[in-house]
DNA sequence: GGATGTTTAACTTAGG
DNA sequence: CCTAAGTTAAACATCC
């Protein structure tokens, strides 16, 4: 049994991270604490000025900047996109604005790094103060149809946070684990007319506002789908009653009380999901729009946010481009917040 | 074969 | 201190 080295656990320091969410929600001045890869004890705090962020979101200012690294210019576009969308619904895009401004701060420090020899630390190496669940939720929320593929989620995160361009195998594994493990994420199978890799992922319509307390690092309570929870209980009880008589081939663990077996997953897939049925994944017929919009109306408004990724900025300007990569759909009638 | 998805396990951390 | 949430690693299965 391989023991995970302590140093590999890169959750940010407790003191700063616990306050992060609420601070971001109430006081726009953000303390961003980070740990540098490879040196667990080197903890640095960055004080961020939100006003600087907002100022730098001015597109004119961005466009006048020259000599940027690809990453810098990417983030500039990100902020420009954010600016456009936020102007339509500022309140609902607050959180992604914060995320983007975080990325922008990283970006700004990187410029200092290149322009000035007195470089201190790069935000590129700082872990953003969002849990993977938050990041996934952001990615889903940023899609007009509130449905994204796994690779879309990867791309969203990497575009927004340079930190996640490193050690991709590590965090992408965590993303996949989060998707499978958390009931708040629903897998929507592809239909034959939409071949491609992987399923689509969406938010459970009843997951509500998981981050309503403003903390994006840790939910107060994990969302559990009653249906799946009941299945788990049944499964668990069945196992304990039958003393190891495997009913599904799954190697159940006494510690695992919050997961479903592969068979249960399969069964659930075949059954219509609440409010989200597989057939709604094809370019939505008129009668399916309702199911999607009703779901999106149910999602946390504090995480309802804009698409910050420049390559997909077209959707913001109504060009009808695909949103989160080639697999996701752009459906203009659904572009509401 | 690589990407995707599931599951188990061990760990850290926050909150009650 | 205990528990739950979140992170990371890894094994394994399935799909394209």
Short mmCIF file of N, CA and C in Angstrom, two decimals, chain A residues 142-261:
data_model
loop_
_atom_site.label_atom_id
_atom_site.label_comp_id
_atom_site.label_asym_id
_atom_site.label_seq_id
_atom_site.Cartn_x
_atom_site.Cartn_y
_atom_site.Cartn_z
N UNK A 142 -20.86 27.92 -16.53
CA UNK A 142 -20.44 28.83 -17.58
C UNK A 142 -20.95 28.40 -18.94
N UNK A 143 -21.45 27.19 -19.02
CA UNK A 143 -21.98 26.71 -20.29
C UNK A 143 -23.45 27.10 -20.42
N UNK A 144 -23.86 27.56 -21.57
CA UNK A 144 -25.26 27.97 -21.76
C UNK A 144 -26.24 26.85 -21.46
N UNK A 145 -25.86 25.66 -21.85
CA UNK A 145 -26.75 24.53 -21.61
C UNK A 145 -26.51 23.87 -20.28
N UNK A 146 -25.56 24.41 -19.53
CA UNK A 146 -25.22 23.84 -18.22
C UNK A 146 -24.82 22.38 -18.33
N UNK A 147 -24.18 22.07 -19.42
CA UNK A 147 -23.69 20.72 -19.62
C UNK A 147 -22.34 20.79 -20.29
N UNK A 148 -21.40 20.08 -19.75
CA UNK A 148 -20.05 20.11 -20.31
C UNK A 148 -19.46 18.70 -20.30
N UNK A 149 -18.49 18.52 -21.15
CA UNK A 149 -17.76 17.26 -21.14
C UNK A 149 -16.59 17.38 -20.18
N UNK A 150 -16.01 16.25 -19.90
CA UNK A 150 -14.86 16.24 -18.99
C UNK A 150 -13.73 17.12 -19.53
N UNK A 151 -13.47 16.97 -20.80
CA UNK A 151 -12.38 17.76 -21.37
C UNK A 151 -12.71 19.25 -21.35
N UNK A 152 -13.98 19.57 -21.44
CA UNK A 152 -14.38 20.98 -21.31
C UNK A 152 -14.02 21.50 -19.92
N UNK A 153 -14.27 20.68 -18.94
CA UNK A 153 -13.96 21.08 -17.57
C UNK A 153 -12.46 21.29 -17.41
N UNK A 154 -11.70 20.35 -17.94
CA UNK A 154 -10.24 20.50 -17.89
C UNK A 154 -9.84 21.85 -18.50
N UNK A 155 -10.36 22.08 -19.68
CA UNK A 155 -9.95 23.26 -20.43
C UNK A 155 -10.36 24.54 -19.69
N UNK A 156 -11.54 24.52 -19.17
CA UNK A 156 -12.05 25.68 -18.42
C UNK A 156 -11.10 26.01 -17.28
N UNK A 157 -10.72 25.01 -16.55
CA UNK A 157 -9.89 25.22 -15.37
C UNK A 157 -8.50 25.70 -15.77
N UNK A 158 -7.97 25.08 -16.79
CA UNK A 158 -6.62 25.47 -17.21
C UNK A 158 -6.60 26.87 -17.81
N UNK A 159 -7.66 27.21 -18.49
CA UNK A 159 -7.73 28.55 -19.06
C UNK A 159 -7.81 29.60 -17.97
N UNK A 160 -8.53 29.27 -16.94
CA UNK A 160 -8.76 30.27 -15.89
C UNK A 160 -7.60 30.33 -14.91
N UNK A 161 -7.02 29.22 -14.62
CA UNK A 161 -5.97 29.19 -13.60
C UNK A 161 -4.71 28.52 -14.12
N UNK A 162 -3.69 29.30 -14.34
CA UNK A 162 -2.43 28.73 -14.82
C UNK A 162 -1.87 27.66 -13.90
N UNK A 163 -2.23 27.77 -12.64
CA UNK A 163 -1.76 26.76 -11.69
C UNK A 163 -2.06 25.36 -12.19
N UNK A 164 -3.21 25.22 -12.81
CA UNK A 164 -3.65 23.89 -13.20
C UNK A 164 -3.11 23.47 -14.55
N UNK A 165 -2.15 24.22 -15.05
CA UNK A 165 -1.48 23.73 -16.26
C UNK A 165 -0.32 22.81 -15.90
N UNK A 166 -0.07 22.73 -14.62
CA UNK A 166 0.96 21.82 -14.15
C UNK A 166 0.29 20.60 -13.51
N UNK A 167 1.05 19.57 -13.41
CA UNK A 167 0.58 18.37 -12.70
C UNK A 167 -0.83 17.96 -13.13
N UNK A 168 -1.02 17.95 -14.42
CA UNK A 168 -2.38 17.73 -14.90
C UNK A 168 -2.93 16.36 -14.50
N UNK A 169 -2.07 15.39 -14.48
CA UNK A 169 -2.55 14.04 -14.16
C UNK A 169 -3.14 14.01 -12.75
N UNK A 170 -2.50 14.74 -11.87
CA UNK A 170 -2.93 14.74 -10.48
C UNK A 170 -4.32 15.34 -10.32
N UNK A 171 -4.47 16.59 -10.75
CA UNK A 171 -5.75 17.24 -10.46
C UNK A 171 -6.86 16.74 -11.38
N UNK A 172 -6.49 16.27 -12.55
CA UNK A 172 -7.53 15.76 -13.44
C UNK A 172 -8.11 14.46 -12.90
N UNK A 173 -7.28 13.69 -12.27
CA UNK A 173 -7.78 12.50 -11.57
C UNK A 173 -8.75 12.92 -10.48
N UNK A 174 -8.41 13.96 -9.78
CA UNK A 174 -9.28 14.46 -8.71
C UNK A 174 -10.60 14.97 -9.28
N UNK A 175 -10.52 15.59 -10.42
CA UNK A 175 -11.75 16.07 -11.05
C UNK A 175 -12.67 14.90 -11.38
N UNK A 176 -12.07 13.90 -11.98
CA UNK A 176 -12.88 12.73 -12.33
C UNK A 176 -13.47 12.08 -11.09
N UNK A 177 -12.67 12.01 -10.06
CA UNK A 177 -13.17 11.45 -8.81
C UNK A 177 -14.32 12.30 -8.28
N UNK A 178 -14.18 13.58 -8.31
CA UNK A 178 -15.24 14.46 -7.79
C UNK A 178 -16.53 14.28 -8.59
N UNK A 179 -16.39 14.15 -9.88
CA UNK A 179 -17.58 13.98 -10.71
C UNK A 179 -18.31 12.68 -10.36
N UNK A 180 -17.55 11.64 -10.20
CA UNK A 180 -18.19 10.36 -9.92
C UNK A 180 -18.71 10.28 -8.49
N UNK A 181 -17.98 10.87 -7.61
CA UNK A 181 -18.28 10.68 -6.19
C UNK A 181 -19.43 11.55 -5.69
N UNK A 182 -19.57 12.70 -6.27
CA UNK A 182 -20.53 13.66 -5.73
C UNK A 182 -21.85 13.60 -6.47
N UNK A 183 -22.89 13.43 -5.70
CA UNK A 183 -24.23 13.32 -6.27
C UNK A 183 -24.68 14.60 -6.97
N UNK A 184 -24.03 15.69 -6.64
CA UNK A 184 -24.46 16.95 -7.23
C UNK A 184 -24.13 17.01 -8.72
N UNK A 185 -23.31 16.10 -9.18
CA UNK A 185 -22.97 16.05 -10.60
C UNK A 185 -23.66 14.86 -11.25
N UNK A 186 -24.32 15.13 -12.33
CA UNK A 186 -25.03 14.09 -13.06
C UNK A 186 -24.38 13.85 -14.40
N UNK A 187 -24.28 12.59 -14.72
CA UNK A 187 -23.74 12.23 -16.02
C UNK A 187 -24.88 12.07 -17.00
N UNK A 188 -24.79 12.76 -18.09
CA UNK A 188 -25.83 12.68 -19.13
C UNK A 188 -25.24 11.97 -20.33
N UNK A 189 -25.73 10.79 -20.61
CA UNK A 189 -25.16 10.01 -21.72
C UNK A 189 -25.35 10.69 -23.06
N UNK A 190 -24.46 10.37 -23.94
CA UNK A 190 -24.61 10.86 -25.31
C UNK A 190 -25.68 10.05 -26.04
N UNK A 191 -26.21 10.67 -27.01
CA UNK A 191 -27.14 9.96 -27.88
C UNK A 191 -26.40 9.53 -29.12
N UNK A 192 -26.92 8.53 -29.81
CA UNK A 192 -26.22 8.01 -30.99
C UNK A 192 -25.93 9.07 -32.04
N UNK A 193 -26.78 10.07 -32.10
CA UNK A 193 -26.56 11.10 -33.11
C UNK A 193 -25.50 12.10 -32.66
N UNK A 194 -25.00 11.96 -31.45
CA UNK A 194 -23.94 12.84 -30.97
C UNK A 194 -22.77 12.01 -30.49
N UNK A 195 -22.11 11.33 -31.42
CA UNK A 195 -20.98 10.51 -31.00
C UNK A 195 -19.83 11.37 -30.50
N UNK A 196 -19.01 10.77 -29.73
CA UNK A 196 -17.86 11.48 -29.21
C UNK A 196 -17.36 10.84 -27.94
N UNK A 197 -16.36 11.45 -27.39
CA UNK A 197 -15.75 10.86 -26.21
C UNK A 197 -16.41 11.37 -24.94
N UNK A 198 -16.70 10.46 -24.09
CA UNK A 198 -17.20 10.83 -22.78
C UNK A 198 -18.62 11.33 -22.77
N UNK A 199 -19.18 11.37 -21.59
CA UNK A 199 -20.54 11.85 -21.43
C UNK A 199 -20.53 13.34 -21.16
N UNK A 200 -21.70 13.86 -21.00
CA UNK A 200 -21.84 15.24 -20.55
C UNK A 200 -22.12 15.24 -19.06
N UNK A 201 -21.68 16.27 -18.44
CA UNK A 201 -21.88 16.42 -17.00
C UNK A 201 -22.68 17.67 -16.71
N UNK A 202 -23.60 17.52 -15.80
CA UNK A 202 -24.41 18.66 -15.42
C UNK A 202 -24.62 18.67 -13.91
N UNK A 203 -25.27 19.69 -13.43
CA UNK A 203 -25.55 19.78 -12.01
C UNK A 203 -26.89 19.12 -11.71
N UNK A 204 -26.95 18.45 -10.62
CA UNK A 204 -28.23 17.89 -10.20
C UNK A 204 -29.20 19.04 -9.94
N UNK A 205 -30.40 18.94 -10.50
CA UNK A 205 -31.35 20.06 -10.37
C UNK A 205 -31.70 20.37 -8.92
N UNK A 206 -31.55 19.41 -8.06
CA UNK A 206 -31.91 19.65 -6.67
C UNK A 206 -30.71 19.98 -5.79
N UNK A 207 -29.58 20.14 -6.43
CA UNK A 207 -28.39 20.39 -5.61
C UNK A 207 -28.43 21.77 -4.98
N UNK A 208 -29.26 22.64 -5.54
CA UNK A 208 -29.44 23.95 -4.92
C UNK A 208 -28.18 24.77 -4.92
N UNK A 209 -28.12 25.67 -3.99
CA UNK A 209 -26.96 26.54 -3.90
C UNK A 209 -25.97 25.96 -2.90
N UNK A 210 -25.04 25.21 -3.45
CA UNK A 210 -24.09 24.53 -2.57
C UNK A 210 -23.13 25.49 -1.90
N UNK A 211 -22.99 26.65 -2.50
CA UNK A 211 -21.97 27.58 -2.00
C UNK A 211 -22.60 28.89 -1.54
N UNK A 212 -23.79 28.78 -1.04
CA UNK A 212 -24.50 30.01 -0.73
C UNK A 212 -23.87 30.76 0.44
N UNK A 213 -23.07 30.05 1.24
CA UNK A 213 -22.43 30.78 2.33
C UNK A 213 -21.20 31.53 1.84
N UNK A 214 -20.95 31.46 0.56
CA UNK A 214 -19.85 32.22 0.00
C UNK A 214 -18.51 31.54 0.11
N UNK A 215 -18.49 30.37 0.66
CA UNK A 215 -17.23 29.64 0.78
C UNK A 215 -17.13 28.64 -0.36
N UNK A 216 -16.15 28.81 -1.18
CA UNK A 216 -16.01 27.97 -2.35
C UNK A 216 -14.96 26.89 -2.15
N UNK A 217 -14.51 26.79 -0.95
CA UNK A 217 -13.54 25.74 -0.64
C UNK A 217 -14.23 24.54 -0.04
N UNK A 218 -15.24 24.79 0.69
CA UNK A 218 -15.85 23.71 1.44
C UNK A 218 -17.33 23.99 1.60
N UNK A 219 -18.12 23.09 1.12
CA UNK A 219 -19.56 23.23 1.32
C UNK A 219 -19.88 22.90 2.76
N UNK A 220 -20.94 23.47 3.24
CA UNK A 220 -21.34 23.14 4.60
C UNK A 220 -21.84 21.71 4.68
N UNK A 221 -22.51 21.32 3.65
CA UNK A 221 -22.99 19.95 3.61
C UNK A 221 -22.97 19.44 2.19
N UNK A 222 -22.49 18.24 2.08
CA UNK A 222 -22.44 17.64 0.76
C UNK A 222 -23.85 17.30 0.29
N UNK A 223 -24.09 17.61 -0.96
CA UNK A 223 -25.40 17.28 -1.51
C UNK A 223 -25.49 15.79 -1.76
N UNK A 224 -26.58 15.21 -1.30
CA UNK A 224 -26.80 13.80 -1.57
C UNK A 224 -28.15 13.62 -2.23
N UNK A 225 -28.12 13.00 -3.35
CA UNK A 225 -29.35 12.71 -4.05
C UNK A 225 -30.11 11.65 -3.26
N UNK A 226 -31.34 11.95 -2.85
CA UNK A 226 -32.10 11.00 -2.04
C UNK A 226 -32.20 9.62 -2.68
N UNK A 227 -32.39 9.65 -3.99
CA UNK A 227 -32.53 8.39 -4.71
C UNK A 227 -31.26 7.54 -4.60
N UNK A 228 -30.17 8.20 -4.89
CA UNK A 228 -28.90 7.48 -4.87
C UNK A 228 -28.52 7.11 -3.45
N UNK A 229 -28.85 7.99 -2.54
CA UNK A 229 -28.56 7.71 -1.15
C UNK A 229 -29.32 6.46 -0.70
N UNK A 230 -30.58 6.38 -1.11
CA UNK A 230 -31.40 5.22 -0.76
C UNK A 230 -30.79 3.96 -1.36
N UNK A 231 -30.31 4.10 -2.58
CA UNK A 231 -29.67 2.94 -3.22
C UNK A 231 -28.44 2.50 -2.44
N UNK A 232 -27.71 3.50 -1.99
CA UNK A 232 -26.51 3.18 -1.21
C UNK A 232 -26.87 2.45 0.07
N UNK A 233 -27.87 2.97 0.74
CA UNK A 233 -28.28 2.35 2.00
C UNK A 233 -28.71 0.91 1.75
N UNK A 234 -29.53 0.74 0.72
CA UNK A 234 -29.97 -0.60 0.38
C UNK A 234 -28.79 -1.51 0.10
N UNK A 235 -27.90 -0.98 -0.70
CA UNK A 235 -26.73 -1.75 -1.06
C UNK A 235 -25.90 -2.10 0.17
N UNK A 236 -25.72 -1.11 1.02
CA UNK A 236 -24.91 -1.30 2.21
C UNK A 236 -25.55 -2.34 3.12
N UNK A 237 -26.83 -2.16 3.34
CA UNK A 237 -27.54 -3.09 4.21
C UNK A 237 -27.50 -4.49 3.63
N UNK A 238 -27.68 -4.55 2.34
CA UNK A 238 -27.65 -5.85 1.69
C UNK A 238 -26.33 -6.56 1.91
N UNK A 239 -25.30 -5.80 1.80
CA UNK A 239 -23.98 -6.38 2.02
C UNK A 239 -23.81 -6.87 3.44
N UNK A 240 -24.18 -6.03 4.39
CA UNK A 240 -23.95 -6.41 5.78
C UNK A 240 -24.84 -7.59 6.15
N UNK A 241 -26.05 -7.63 5.56
CA UNK A 241 -26.94 -8.72 5.90
C UNK A 241 -26.42 -10.05 5.37
N UNK A 242 -25.86 -9.97 4.17
CA UNK A 242 -25.50 -11.22 3.53
C UNK A 242 -24.06 -11.61 3.79
N UNK A 243 -23.39 -10.84 4.58
CA UNK A 243 -22.03 -11.18 4.99
C UNK A 243 -21.13 -11.49 3.81
N UNK A 244 -20.94 -10.54 3.01
CA UNK A 244 -19.96 -10.68 1.94
C UNK A 244 -20.51 -11.31 0.68
N UNK A 245 -21.74 -11.62 0.67
CA UNK A 245 -22.33 -12.14 -0.56
C UNK A 245 -22.45 -11.03 -1.56
N UNK A 246 -21.51 -11.02 -2.49
CA UNK A 246 -21.48 -9.93 -3.44
C UNK A 246 -22.66 -10.01 -4.39
N UNK A 247 -23.36 -8.93 -4.51
CA UNK A 247 -24.49 -8.93 -5.43
C UNK A 247 -24.16 -8.23 -6.72
N UNK A 248 -23.12 -7.44 -6.73
CA UNK A 248 -22.84 -6.66 -7.93
C UNK A 248 -21.44 -6.87 -8.44
N UNK A 249 -20.64 -7.60 -7.72
CA UNK A 249 -19.27 -7.72 -8.14
C UNK A 249 -18.41 -6.59 -7.63
N UNK A 250 -19.02 -5.62 -7.04
CA UNK A 250 -18.25 -4.51 -6.49
C UNK A 250 -17.56 -4.94 -5.22
N UNK A 251 -16.36 -4.50 -5.06
CA UNK A 251 -15.64 -4.78 -3.84
C UNK A 251 -15.98 -3.72 -2.82
N UNK A 252 -17.06 -3.96 -2.14
CA UNK A 252 -17.53 -2.97 -1.18
C UNK A 252 -16.58 -2.82 -0.02
N UNK A 253 -16.53 -1.62 0.49
CA UNK A 253 -15.70 -1.36 1.65
C UNK A 253 -16.55 -0.86 2.79
N UNK A 254 -16.26 -1.29 4.00
CA UNK A 254 -17.03 -0.80 5.14
C UNK A 254 -16.88 0.70 5.31
N UNK A 255 -15.84 1.25 4.75
CA UNK A 255 -15.64 2.68 4.89
C UNK A 255 -16.46 3.47 3.89
N UNK A 256 -16.76 2.81 2.83
CA UNK A 256 -17.44 3.54 1.76
C UNK A 256 -18.94 3.49 1.98
N UNK A 257 -19.47 4.59 2.36
CA UNK A 257 -20.91 4.66 2.57
C UNK A 257 -21.55 5.64 1.62
N UNK A 258 -20.76 6.23 0.77
CA UNK A 258 -21.31 7.30 -0.04
C UNK A 258 -21.09 7.10 -1.51
N UNK A 259 -20.92 5.88 -1.90
CA UNK A 259 -20.71 5.64 -3.32
C UNK A 259 -21.70 4.61 -3.82
N UNK A 260 -21.86 4.56 -5.10
CA UNK A 260 -22.71 3.57 -5.70
C UNK A 260 -21.87 2.55 -6.41
N UNK A 261 -22.41 1.40 -6.60
CA UNK A 261 -21.69 0.39 -7.35
C UNK A 261 -21.80 0.69 -8.82
#
